[in-house]
PDB file of C-alpha atoms in Angstrom:
ATOM      1  CA  MET A 109     -54.804  12.590-109.581  1.00  0.00           C
ATOM      2  CA  GLY A 110     -53.683  15.818-109.026  1.00  0.00           C
ATOM      3  CA  ARG A 111     -54.456  16.123-105.039  1.00  0.00           C
ATOM      4  CA  SER A 112     -52.565  12.499-104.860  1.00  0.00           C
ATOM      5  CA  SER A 113     -49.559  14.388-106.366  1.00  0.00           C
ATOM      6  CA  GLY A 114     -49.504  17.684-104.977  1.00  0.00           C
ATOM      7  CA  THR A 115     -49.107  15.280-101.365  1.00  0.00           C
ATOM      8  CA  LEU A 116     -46.345  13.017-102.729  1.00  0.00           C
ATOM      9  CA  GLN A 117     -45.059  16.587-103.715  1.00  0.00           C
ATOM     10  CA  LYS A 118     -44.951  18.411-100.424  1.00  0.00           C
ATOM     11  CA  LEU A 119     -43.641  14.783 -98.678  1.00  0.00           C
ATOM     12  CA  PHE A 120     -41.148  14.660-100.897  1.00  0.00           C
ATOM     13  CA  GLN A 121     -39.811  18.540-100.540  1.00  0.00           C
ATOM     14  CA  CYS A 122     -40.270  18.061 -96.859  1.00  0.00           C
ATOM     15  CA  LEU A 123     -37.967  14.977 -96.970  1.00  0.00           C
ATOM     16  CA  ALA A 124     -35.767  16.785 -99.015  1.00  0.00           C
ATOM     17  CA  ASP A 125     -35.461  19.658 -96.945  1.00  0.00           C
ATOM     18  CA  SER A 126     -34.902  17.902 -93.427  1.00  0.00           C
ATOM     19  CA  GLU A 127     -31.536  16.110 -95.311  1.00  0.00           C
ATOM     20  CA  HIS A 128     -29.696  19.694 -94.977  1.00  0.00           C
ATOM     21  CA  GLN A 129     -28.212  20.092 -92.148  1.00  0.00           C
ATOM     22  CA  ALA A 130     -29.994  22.581 -89.650  1.00  0.00           C
ATOM     23  CA  GLU A 131     -28.455  25.820 -89.400  1.00  0.00           C
ATOM     24  CA  LEU A 132     -27.653  26.326 -85.551  1.00  0.00           C
ATOM     25  CA  PHE A 133     -30.560  26.429 -82.988  1.00  0.00           C
ATOM     26  CA  GLN A 134     -32.677  26.900 -86.242  1.00  0.00           C
ATOM     27  CA  PRO A 135     -35.732  26.096 -84.601  1.00  0.00           C
ATOM     28  CA  GLY A 136     -38.427  22.982 -86.084  1.00  0.00           C
ATOM     29  CA  GLU A 137     -42.119  22.567 -86.029  1.00  0.00           C
ATOM     30  CA  ALA A 138     -43.543  24.736 -83.909  1.00  0.00           C
ATOM     31  CA  LEU A 139     -45.819  22.799 -81.666  1.00  0.00           C
ATOM     32  CA  PHE A 140     -44.246  20.143 -80.083  1.00  0.00           C
ATOM     33  CA  TRP A 141     -44.740  20.223 -76.200  1.00  0.00           C
ATOM     34  CA  ASP A 142     -48.057  20.969 -76.494  1.00  0.00           C
ATOM     35  CA  ASP A 143     -49.089  18.950 -79.579  1.00  0.00           C
ATOM     36  CA  PRO A 144     -52.287  17.268 -78.093  1.00  0.00           C
ATOM     37  CA  HIS A 145     -50.800  13.496 -78.490  1.00  0.00           C
ATOM     38  CA  ILE A 146     -47.236  14.384 -78.208  1.00  0.00           C
ATOM     39  CA  SER A 147     -47.697  16.051 -74.727  1.00  0.00           C
ATOM     40  CA  ARG A 148     -49.279  12.817 -73.398  1.00  0.00           C
ATOM     41  CA  SER A 149     -46.696  10.553 -74.729  1.00  0.00           C
ATOM     42  CA  MET A 150     -44.411  13.165 -72.846  1.00  0.00           C
ATOM     43  CA  LEU A 151     -46.290  13.248 -69.381  1.00  0.00           C
ATOM     44  CA  ALA A 152     -45.983   9.204 -69.679  1.00  0.00           C
ATOM     45  CA  ALA A 153     -42.392   9.314 -70.182  1.00  0.00           C
ATOM     46  CA  HIS A 154     -42.107  11.328 -67.189  1.00  0.00           C
ATOM     47  CA  LEU A 155     -44.042   9.301 -64.859  1.00  0.00           C
ATOM     48  CA  ASN A 156     -42.405   6.005 -66.201  1.00  0.00           C
ATOM     49  CA  PRO A 157     -40.088   5.027 -63.377  1.00  0.00           C
ATOM     50  CA  GLU A 158     -37.944   2.707 -65.474  1.00  0.00           C
ATOM     51  CA  PHE A 159     -37.322   5.454 -68.211  1.00  0.00           C
ATOM     52  CA  ASP A 160     -34.616   8.565 -68.043  1.00  0.00           C
ATOM     53  CA  GLY A 161     -35.264   9.734 -71.434  1.00  0.00           C
ATOM     54  CA  ALA A 162     -37.702  12.442 -70.251  1.00  0.00           C
ATOM     55  CA  SER A 163     -37.024  12.580 -66.307  1.00  0.00           C
ATOM     56  CA  ARG A 164     -34.723  10.684 -64.129  1.00  0.00           C
ATOM     57  CA  MET A 165     -35.406   7.998 -62.517  1.00  0.00           C
ATOM     58  CA  PRO A 166     -37.580   7.862 -59.100  1.00  0.00           C
ATOM     59  CA  GLY A 167     -34.277   7.193 -56.718  1.00  0.00           C
ATOM     60  CA  THR A 168     -32.640   9.371 -58.388  1.00  0.00           C
ATOM     61  CA  ILE A 169     -34.735  12.328 -57.722  1.00  0.00           C
ATOM     62  CA  GLU A 170     -34.819  10.963 -53.944  1.00  0.00           C
ATOM     63  CA  LYS A 171     -31.263  10.822 -53.924  1.00  0.00           C
ATOM     64  CA  THR A 172     -30.938  14.631 -55.253  1.00  0.00           C
ATOM     65  CA  ILE A 173     -33.627  16.070 -52.685  1.00  0.00           C
ATOM     66  CA  GLU A 174     -32.067  14.159 -49.725  1.00  0.00           C
ATOM     67  CA  HIS A 175     -28.685  15.910 -50.924  1.00  0.00           C
ATOM     68  CA  LEU A 176     -29.730  19.278 -51.978  1.00  0.00           C
ATOM     69  CA  ILE A 177     -31.465  19.220 -48.005  1.00  0.00           C
ATOM     70  CA  SER A 178     -28.777  17.909 -46.587  1.00  0.00           C
ATOM     71  CA  SER A 179     -26.091  20.433 -47.749  1.00  0.00           C
ATOM     72  CA  GLN A 180     -28.559  22.972 -46.743  1.00  0.00           C
ATOM     73  CA  VAL A 181     -28.344  24.354 -50.236  1.00  0.00           C
ATOM     74  CA  LEU A 182     -31.967  24.213 -50.007  1.00  0.00           C
ATOM     75  CA  ARG A 183     -33.807  24.850 -46.687  1.00  0.00           C
ATOM     76  CA  PRO A 184     -37.264  24.871 -45.226  1.00  0.00           C
ATOM     77  CA  GLY A 185     -38.833  27.655 -45.911  1.00  0.00           C
ATOM     78  CA  ASP A 186     -37.266  28.723 -48.717  1.00  0.00           C
ATOM     79  CA  ARG A 187     -38.993  30.536 -51.547  1.00  0.00           C
ATOM     80  CA  VAL A 188     -37.643  28.199 -54.770  1.00  0.00           C
ATOM     81  CA  LEU A 189     -39.060  28.545 -58.367  1.00  0.00           C
ATOM     82  CA  ASP A 190     -38.550  24.969 -60.448  1.00  0.00           C
ATOM     83  CA  LEU A 191     -38.187  25.858 -63.993  1.00  0.00           C
ATOM     84  CA  GLY A 192     -39.171  23.003 -66.382  1.00  0.00           C
ATOM     85  CA  CYS A 193     -41.385  21.512 -63.261  1.00  0.00           C
ATOM     86  CA  GLY A 194     -42.961  18.756 -65.798  1.00  0.00           C
ATOM     87  CA  PRO A 195     -45.135  17.154 -63.743  1.00  0.00           C
ATOM     88  CA  GLY A 196     -43.997  18.246 -60.222  1.00  0.00           C
ATOM     89  CA  LEU A 197     -42.078  15.053 -59.890  1.00  0.00           C
ATOM     90  CA  TYR A 198     -39.455  17.586 -57.731  1.00  0.00           C
ATOM     91  CA  SER A 199     -41.470  20.354 -57.104  1.00  0.00           C
ATOM     92  CA  ARG A 200     -44.212  17.926 -54.839  1.00  0.00           C
ATOM     93  CA  PRO A 201     -41.345  16.204 -52.146  1.00  0.00           C
ATOM     94  CA  LEU A 202     -39.633  19.435 -51.673  1.00  0.00           C
ATOM     95  CA  CYS A 203     -43.127  20.940 -50.598  1.00  0.00           C
ATOM     96  CA  GLN A 204     -43.416  17.854 -48.288  1.00  0.00           C
ATOM     97  CA  GLN A 205     -40.313  19.686 -46.960  1.00  0.00           C
ATOM     98  CA  GLY A 206     -41.254  23.009 -46.023  1.00  0.00           C
ATOM     99  CA  ILE A 207     -40.494  24.849 -49.034  1.00  0.00           C
ATOM    100  CA  GLN A 208     -42.216  27.068 -50.651  1.00  0.00           C
ATOM    101  CA  ILE A 209     -42.367  26.269 -54.098  1.00  0.00           C
ATOM    102  CA  THR A 210     -43.189  27.782 -57.504  1.00  0.00           C
ATOM    103  CA  GLY A 211     -43.341  25.347 -60.846  1.00  0.00           C
ATOM    104  CA  VAL A 212     -42.999  26.406 -64.235  1.00  0.00           C
ATOM    105  CA  ASP A 213     -43.557  24.605 -67.254  1.00  0.00           C
ATOM    106  CA  ILE A 214     -44.660  25.120 -70.833  1.00  0.00           C
ATOM    107  CA  SER A 215     -46.706  21.434 -71.201  1.00  0.00           C
ATOM    108  CA  GLN A 216     -50.420  22.696 -70.329  1.00  0.00           C
ATOM    109  CA  ARG A 217     -50.540  18.679 -69.609  1.00  0.00           C
ATOM    110  CA  SER A 218     -47.828  18.220 -67.425  1.00  0.00           C
ATOM    111  CA  ILE A 219     -49.127  21.195 -65.409  1.00  0.00           C
ATOM    112  CA  ASP A 220     -52.649  20.125 -65.232  1.00  0.00           C
ATOM    113  CA  TYR A 221     -51.160  16.740 -63.535  1.00  0.00           C
ATOM    114  CA  ALA A 222     -49.052  17.939 -61.064  1.00  0.00           C
ATOM    115  CA  ARG A 223     -51.995  20.855 -60.224  1.00  0.00           C
ATOM    116  CA  GLN A 224     -54.108  17.131 -59.788  1.00  0.00           C
ATOM    117  CA  ASN A 225     -51.644  15.387 -57.902  1.00  0.00           C
ATOM    118  CA  ALA A 226     -50.795  18.438 -55.321  1.00  0.00           C
ATOM    119  CA  GLU A 227     -54.406  18.531 -54.321  1.00  0.00           C
ATOM    120  CA  GLU A 228     -55.078  15.423 -53.631  1.00  0.00           C
ATOM    121  CA  LEU A 229     -51.720  15.033 -51.379  1.00  0.00           C
ATOM    122  CA  GLY A 230     -52.939  18.822 -49.911  1.00  0.00           C
ATOM    123  CA  LEU A 231     -49.552  20.598 -50.954  1.00  0.00           C
ATOM    124  CA  ASN A 232     -50.051  24.312 -51.777  1.00  0.00           C
ATOM    125  CA  ILE A 233     -48.154  24.203 -54.557  1.00  0.00           C
ATOM    126  CA  ASP A 234     -47.788  27.242 -56.967  1.00  0.00           C
ATOM    127  CA  TYR A 235     -47.977  26.197 -61.128  1.00  0.00           C
ATOM    128  CA  ILE A 236     -48.072  27.720 -63.695  1.00  0.00           C
ATOM    129  CA  CYS A 237     -48.157  26.735 -67.152  1.00  0.00           C
ATOM    130  CA  GLY A 238     -46.009  29.734 -69.642  1.00  0.00           C
ATOM    131  CA  ASP A 239     -42.595  29.979 -71.204  1.00  0.00           C
ATOM    132  CA  PHE A 240     -40.359  31.158 -69.227  1.00  0.00           C
ATOM    133  CA  PHE A 241     -39.167  34.061 -70.968  1.00  0.00           C
ATOM    134  CA  ASN A 242     -42.235  35.628 -70.043  1.00  0.00           C
ATOM    135  CA  LEU A 243     -41.015  35.493 -66.349  1.00  0.00           C
ATOM    136  CA  GLN A 244     -41.114  39.038 -64.950  1.00  0.00           C
ATOM    137  CA  TYR A 245     -40.402  38.451 -61.171  1.00  0.00           C
ATOM    138  CA  GLU A 246     -37.854  40.572 -59.716  1.00  0.00           C
ATOM    139  CA  GLU A 247     -36.201  39.312 -56.490  1.00  0.00           C
ATOM    140  CA  THR A 248     -38.624  36.875 -55.411  1.00  0.00           C
ATOM    141  CA  PHE A 249     -37.243  33.890 -55.079  1.00  0.00           C
ATOM    142  CA  ASP A 250     -33.748  32.435 -52.468  1.00  0.00           C
ATOM    143  CA  ARG A 251     -33.181  29.778 -55.453  1.00  0.00           C
ATOM    144  CA  VAL A 252     -34.163  29.212 -58.865  1.00  0.00           C
ATOM    145  CA  LEU A 253     -34.090  24.832 -59.957  1.00  0.00           C
ATOM    146  CA  GLN A 254     -33.308  23.667 -63.433  1.00  0.00           C
ATOM    147  CA  ILE A 255     -32.527  19.668 -63.667  1.00  0.00           C
ATOM    148  CA  TYR A 256     -32.057  17.728 -65.925  1.00  0.00           C
ATOM    149  CA  GLY A 257     -29.821  19.774 -68.767  1.00  0.00           C
ATOM    150  CA  GLU A 258     -32.691  21.978 -69.414  1.00  0.00           C
ATOM    151  CA  ILE A 259     -30.295  24.996 -69.591  1.00  0.00           C
ATOM    152  CA  CYS A 260     -28.554  23.577 -72.577  1.00  0.00           C
ATOM    153  CA  THR A 261     -31.548  23.245 -75.275  1.00  0.00           C
ATOM    154  CA  PHE A 262     -31.408  26.985 -75.427  1.00  0.00           C
ATOM    155  CA  SER A 263     -29.143  29.186 -77.765  1.00  0.00           C
ATOM    156  CA  ASN A 264     -26.245  31.774 -76.049  1.00  0.00           C
ATOM    157  CA  ASN A 265     -28.161  34.191 -76.921  1.00  0.00           C
ATOM    158  CA  ALA A 266     -31.621  32.808 -75.244  1.00  0.00           C
ATOM    159  CA  ARG A 267     -29.340  31.357 -72.398  1.00  0.00           C
ATOM    160  CA  ASN A 268     -28.370  35.028 -71.151  1.00  0.00           C
ATOM    161  CA  ARG A 269     -31.678  36.277 -71.516  1.00  0.00           C
ATOM    162  CA  LEU A 270     -32.953  33.215 -69.404  1.00  0.00           C
ATOM    163  CA  LEU A 271     -30.092  33.920 -66.597  1.00  0.00           C
ATOM    164  CA  GLN A 272     -30.804  37.664 -66.803  1.00  0.00           C
ATOM    165  CA  ILE A 273     -34.813  36.508 -65.841  1.00  0.00           C
ATOM    166  CA  ILE A 274     -33.600  33.742 -63.284  1.00  0.00           C
ATOM    167  CA  HIS A 275     -30.295  36.792 -61.896  1.00  0.00           C
ATOM    168  CA  GLN A 276     -33.346  39.768 -61.599  1.00  0.00           C
ATOM    169  CA  ALA A 277     -35.846  36.557 -59.989  1.00  0.00           C
ATOM    170  CA  LEU A 278     -33.135  35.664 -57.176  1.00  0.00           C
ATOM    171  CA  LYS A 279     -33.472  37.855 -54.253  1.00  0.00           C
ATOM    172  CA  ARG A 280     -29.957  39.546 -53.054  1.00  0.00           C
ATOM    173  CA  ASP A 281     -27.378  36.560 -52.668  1.00  0.00           C
ATOM    174  CA  GLY A 282     -29.952  33.663 -54.192  1.00  0.00           C
ATOM    175  CA  LEU A 283     -28.479  30.336 -55.771  1.00  0.00           C
ATOM    176  CA  PHE A 284     -29.637  29.460 -59.265  1.00  0.00           C
ATOM    177  CA  ILE A 285     -29.168  24.800 -58.820  1.00  0.00           C
ATOM    178  CA  PHE A 286     -28.583  23.452 -62.506  1.00  0.00           C
ATOM    179  CA  ASP A 287     -26.549  20.587 -64.394  1.00  0.00           C
ATOM    180  CA  VAL A 288     -25.283  21.132 -67.592  1.00  0.00           C
ATOM    181  CA  SER A 289     -24.207  17.885 -69.962  1.00  0.00           C
ATOM    182  CA  THR A 290     -20.548  17.453 -71.432  1.00  0.00           C
ATOM    183  CA  ARG A 291     -19.210  16.326 -74.587  1.00  0.00           C
ATOM    184  CA  LYS A 292     -18.098  13.431 -72.765  1.00  0.00           C
ATOM    185  CA  LEU A 293     -21.632  11.957 -72.791  1.00  0.00           C
ATOM    186  CA  ARG A 294     -22.349  12.933 -76.708  1.00  0.00           C
ATOM    187  CA  ARG A 295     -19.432  11.098 -77.897  1.00  0.00           C
ATOM    188  CA  ARG A 296     -20.629   7.820 -75.273  1.00  0.00           C
ATOM    189  CA  GLU A 297     -23.925   8.194 -76.595  1.00  0.00           C
ATOM    190  CA  GLY A 298     -23.349   8.857 -80.151  1.00  0.00           C
ATOM    191  CA  LEU A 299     -25.832  10.538 -82.939  1.00  0.00           C
ATOM    192  CA  ARG A 300     -28.946   8.294 -83.692  1.00  0.00           C
ATOM    193  CA  ASN A 301     -28.957   7.992 -87.657  1.00  0.00           C
ATOM    194  CA  ARG A 302     -32.219   5.437 -88.784  1.00  0.00           C
ATOM    195  CA  TRP A 303     -35.762   5.064 -89.718  1.00  0.00           C
ATOM    196  CA  TYR A 304     -38.895   3.064 -88.254  1.00  0.00           C
ATOM    197  CA  PHE A 305     -42.367   1.860 -89.065  1.00  0.00           C
ATOM    198  CA  SER A 306     -44.707   2.247 -86.356  1.00  0.00           C
ATOM    199  CA  GLU A 307     -48.428   1.488 -85.775  1.00  0.00           C
ATOM    200  CA  GLY A 308     -48.591   4.180 -83.160  1.00  0.00           C
ATOM    201  CA  GLY A 309     -45.981   5.739 -80.918  1.00  0.00           C
ATOM    202  CA  PHE A 310     -44.810   8.798 -79.282  1.00  0.00           C
ATOM    203  CA  TRP A 311     -45.193  10.811 -81.941  1.00  0.00           C
ATOM    204  CA  ARG A 312     -48.427  10.223 -83.438  1.00  0.00           C
ATOM    205  CA  GLU A 313     -51.840   8.390 -82.640  1.00  0.00           C
ATOM    206  CA  GLY A 314     -51.761   6.509 -85.994  1.00  0.00           C
ATOM    207  CA  ARG A 315     -49.328   4.735 -88.098  1.00  0.00           C
ATOM    208  CA  HIS A 316     -46.147   6.757 -89.066  1.00  0.00           C
ATOM    209  CA  ILE A 317     -42.953   6.881 -90.042  1.00  0.00           C
ATOM    210  CA  VAL A 318     -40.269   8.244 -88.190  1.00  0.00           C
ATOM    211  CA  LEU A 319     -36.741   9.403 -89.575  1.00  0.00           C
ATOM    212  CA  GLU A 320     -34.256   9.995 -86.689  1.00  0.00           C
ATOM    213  CA  GLU A 321     -31.110  12.463 -88.056  1.00  0.00           C
ATOM    214  CA  GLY A 322     -28.273  13.380 -85.293  1.00  0.00           C
ATOM    215  CA  TYR A 323     -26.294  16.300 -86.401  1.00  0.00           C
ATOM    216  CA  ASP A 324     -22.849  16.854 -84.662  1.00  0.00           C
ATOM    217  CA  TYR A 325     -21.749  21.050 -84.302  1.00  0.00           C
ATOM    218  CA  PRO A 326     -18.402  20.808 -82.870  1.00  0.00           C
ATOM    219  CA  GLN A 327     -17.238  24.495 -83.262  1.00  0.00           C
ATOM    220  CA  ASP A 328     -20.034  25.290 -80.976  1.00  0.00           C
ATOM    221  CA  ASP A 329     -20.114  22.482 -78.894  1.00  0.00           C
ATOM    222  CA  SER A 330     -24.119  21.948 -79.869  1.00  0.00           C
ATOM    223  CA  TRP A 331     -25.425  18.607 -81.215  1.00  0.00           C
ATOM    224  CA  LEU A 332     -29.098  17.923 -83.073  1.00  0.00           C
ATOM    225  CA  ASN A 333     -31.617  15.253 -82.597  1.00  0.00           C
ATOM    226  CA  GLN A 334     -33.653  15.294 -85.526  1.00  0.00           C
ATOM    227  CA  TYR A 335     -37.208  14.122 -86.460  1.00  0.00           C
ATOM    228  CA  THR A 336     -38.778  13.836 -89.044  1.00  0.00           C
ATOM    229  CA  VAL A 337     -42.553  12.149 -88.910  1.00  0.00           C
ATOM    230  CA  ILE A 338     -44.504  11.136 -91.909  1.00  0.00           C
ATOM    231  CA  ASP A 339     -48.229  10.092 -90.350  1.00  0.00           C
ATOM    232  CA  GLU A 340     -50.823   7.889 -92.611  1.00  0.00           C
ATOM    233  CA  GLY A 341     -52.518  11.332 -93.885  1.00  0.00           C
ATOM    234  CA  GLY A 342     -49.391  12.484 -96.220  1.00  0.00           C
ATOM    235  CA  SER A 343     -48.355  15.397 -93.101  1.00  0.00           C
ATOM    236  CA  CYS A 344     -44.444  15.555 -92.341  1.00  0.00           C
ATOM    237  CA  LYS A 345     -43.186  17.317 -89.902  1.00  0.00           C
ATOM    238  CA  VAL A 346     -39.883  18.338 -88.738  1.00  0.00           C
ATOM    239  CA  TYR A 347     -39.054  17.925 -84.849  1.00  0.00           C
ATOM    240  CA  ARG A 348     -35.835  19.305 -83.425  1.00  0.00           C
ATOM    241  CA  ILE A 349     -33.771  19.382 -79.628  1.00  0.00           C
ATOM    242  CA  TRP A 350     -31.310  21.102 -79.825  1.00  0.00           C
ATOM    243  CA  PHE A 351     -28.190  20.944 -77.031  1.00  0.00           C
ATOM    244  CA  HIS A 352     -25.235  22.625 -76.093  1.00  0.00           C
ATOM    245  CA  ASP A 353     -22.789  20.763 -74.200  1.00  0.00           C
ATOM    246  CA  TYR A 354     -20.303  22.731 -71.340  1.00  0.00           C
ATOM    247  CA  SER A 355     -17.138  22.388 -69.443  1.00  0.00           C
ATOM    248  CA  LEU A 356     -16.616  23.745 -66.047  1.00  0.00           C
ATOM    249  CA  GLN A 357     -15.009  26.533 -67.555  1.00  0.00           C
ATOM    250  CA  THR A 358     -16.818  26.972 -70.237  1.00  0.00           C
ATOM    251  CA  ILE A 359     -20.484  27.491 -68.270  1.00  0.00           C
ATOM    252  CA  SER A 360     -18.475  29.200 -64.940  1.00  0.00           C
ATOM    253  CA  ALA A 361     -17.655  31.717 -67.652  1.00  0.00           C
ATOM    254  CA  VAL A 362     -20.979  32.312 -68.990  1.00  0.00           C
ATOM    255  CA  LEU A 363     -22.254  32.463 -65.132  1.00  0.00           C
ATOM    256  CA  GLN A 364     -19.751  35.497 -64.458  1.00  0.00           C
ATOM    257  CA  ASP A 365     -20.637  37.231 -67.940  1.00  0.00           C
ATOM    258  CA  ASN A 366     -23.921  37.163 -66.451  1.00  0.00           C
ATOM    259  CA  GLY A 367     -23.882  38.447 -62.867  1.00  0.00           C
ATOM    260  CA  PHE A 368     -22.936  34.418 -61.148  1.00  0.00           C
ATOM    261  CA  LYS A 369     -20.076  32.878 -59.717  1.00  0.00           C
ATOM    262  CA  VAL A 370     -19.937  29.366 -58.522  1.00  0.00           C
ATOM    263  CA  ALA A 371     -20.252  27.864 -55.228  1.00  0.00           C
ATOM    264  CA  ASP A 372     -20.134  24.594 -55.371  1.00  0.00           C
ATOM    265  CA  VAL A 373     -19.896  22.068 -57.937  1.00  0.00           C
ATOM    266  CA  TRP A 374     -20.786  17.851 -58.083  1.00  0.00           C
ATOM    267  CA  ASN A 375     -20.701  15.429 -61.042  1.00  0.00           C
ATOM    268  CA  SER A 376     -24.262  15.247 -60.507  1.00  0.00           C
ATOM    269  CA  LEU A 377     -27.065  16.339 -58.328  1.00  0.00           C
ATOM    270  CA  THR A 378     -27.313  13.704 -55.833  1.00  0.00           C
ATOM    271  CA  GLY A 379     -23.790  15.545 -54.829  1.00  0.00           C
ATOM    272  CA  GLU A 380     -20.756  13.402 -56.252  1.00  0.00           C
ATOM    273  CA  ARG A 381     -17.662  14.561 -56.085  1.00  0.00           C
ATOM    274  CA  TYR A 382     -16.610  17.035 -59.434  1.00  0.00           C
ATOM    275  CA  GLN A 383     -14.392  15.294 -61.278  1.00  0.00           C
ATOM    276  CA  GLU A 384     -13.515  16.443 -64.767  1.00  0.00           C
ATOM    277  CA  GLY A 385     -14.460  14.237 -67.264  1.00  0.00           C
ATOM    278  CA  GLY A 386     -17.862  13.183 -66.470  1.00  0.00           C
ATOM    279  CA  ASP A 387     -21.038  12.916 -68.274  1.00  0.00           C
ATOM    280  CA  TRP A 388     -22.958  16.077 -66.581  1.00  0.00           C
ATOM    281  CA  ILE A 389     -21.787  19.220 -63.979  1.00  0.00           C
ATOM    282  CA  ALA A 390     -23.856  19.720 -61.755  1.00  0.00           C
ATOM    283  CA  ILE A 391     -23.336  23.624 -60.192  1.00  0.00           C
ATOM    284  CA  VAL A 392     -24.750  26.218 -57.551  1.00  0.00           C
ATOM    285  CA  ALA A 393     -23.975  29.368 -58.613  1.00  0.00           C
ATOM    286  CA  GLN A 394     -24.523  32.741 -56.282  1.00  0.00           C
ATOM    287  CA  LYS A 395     -25.990  35.505 -57.875  1.00  0.00           C
ATOM    288  CA  ALA A 396     -23.385  38.039 -57.364  1.00  0.00           C
TER     289      ALA A 396
END
């Protein structure tokens, strides 16, 4: 009885804590991208051709690569660092275009898949499982890629640290190619607030309950998707996914402060001409 009471008390406290709005970019559960079950679910999401919650759909990826090659933003023979490469959805076709790729991702499961896939296709791609913030390259790459708004997931301080790492990794006049989300996307998609029961799904293999909550931080153009997951065994975990939205003006100022200048801008990495008010901004930033 005492043990059951203690478990209920912990669950109650976990739920109570999750109802307090988190401090800006306060971390959640540490074991996330490499959680044995969640990483399997995430890989499946990356590879699902009809779902764009983890990676963009195959047609969009193909158009992105076609645009970056045809516009000569990426050129055969370039050394390219693909940050957040996942299972290699961009690295693989870029390598097939004669580009030398180093892909980095924090998920061991995604890296294992990417390595196996490259080996099966006879592609020489250097895949590294690791944290971006531990990279120590010195004027090694012609280009750095970070696609699907991943730079938006970092706090201002962490973002600036990453930009300095990228700046150091790039050769003179090298290019950083990336995209960011805007507040228009946030207003259109809205903030989630719901709960549901699952017999087994993305978060857990067995039965569990998920409380989804969305929080807006308009003073910093940031927002939080928070997931409180309670499983049948009495475990309660809080997962937080943060995003910082940008305008062309705000991201341009950030780049300038970190030693870059905007060389080109589109509404997306597939090459649509930039017009203010879109969901995304795609940028080519040159090392100044």
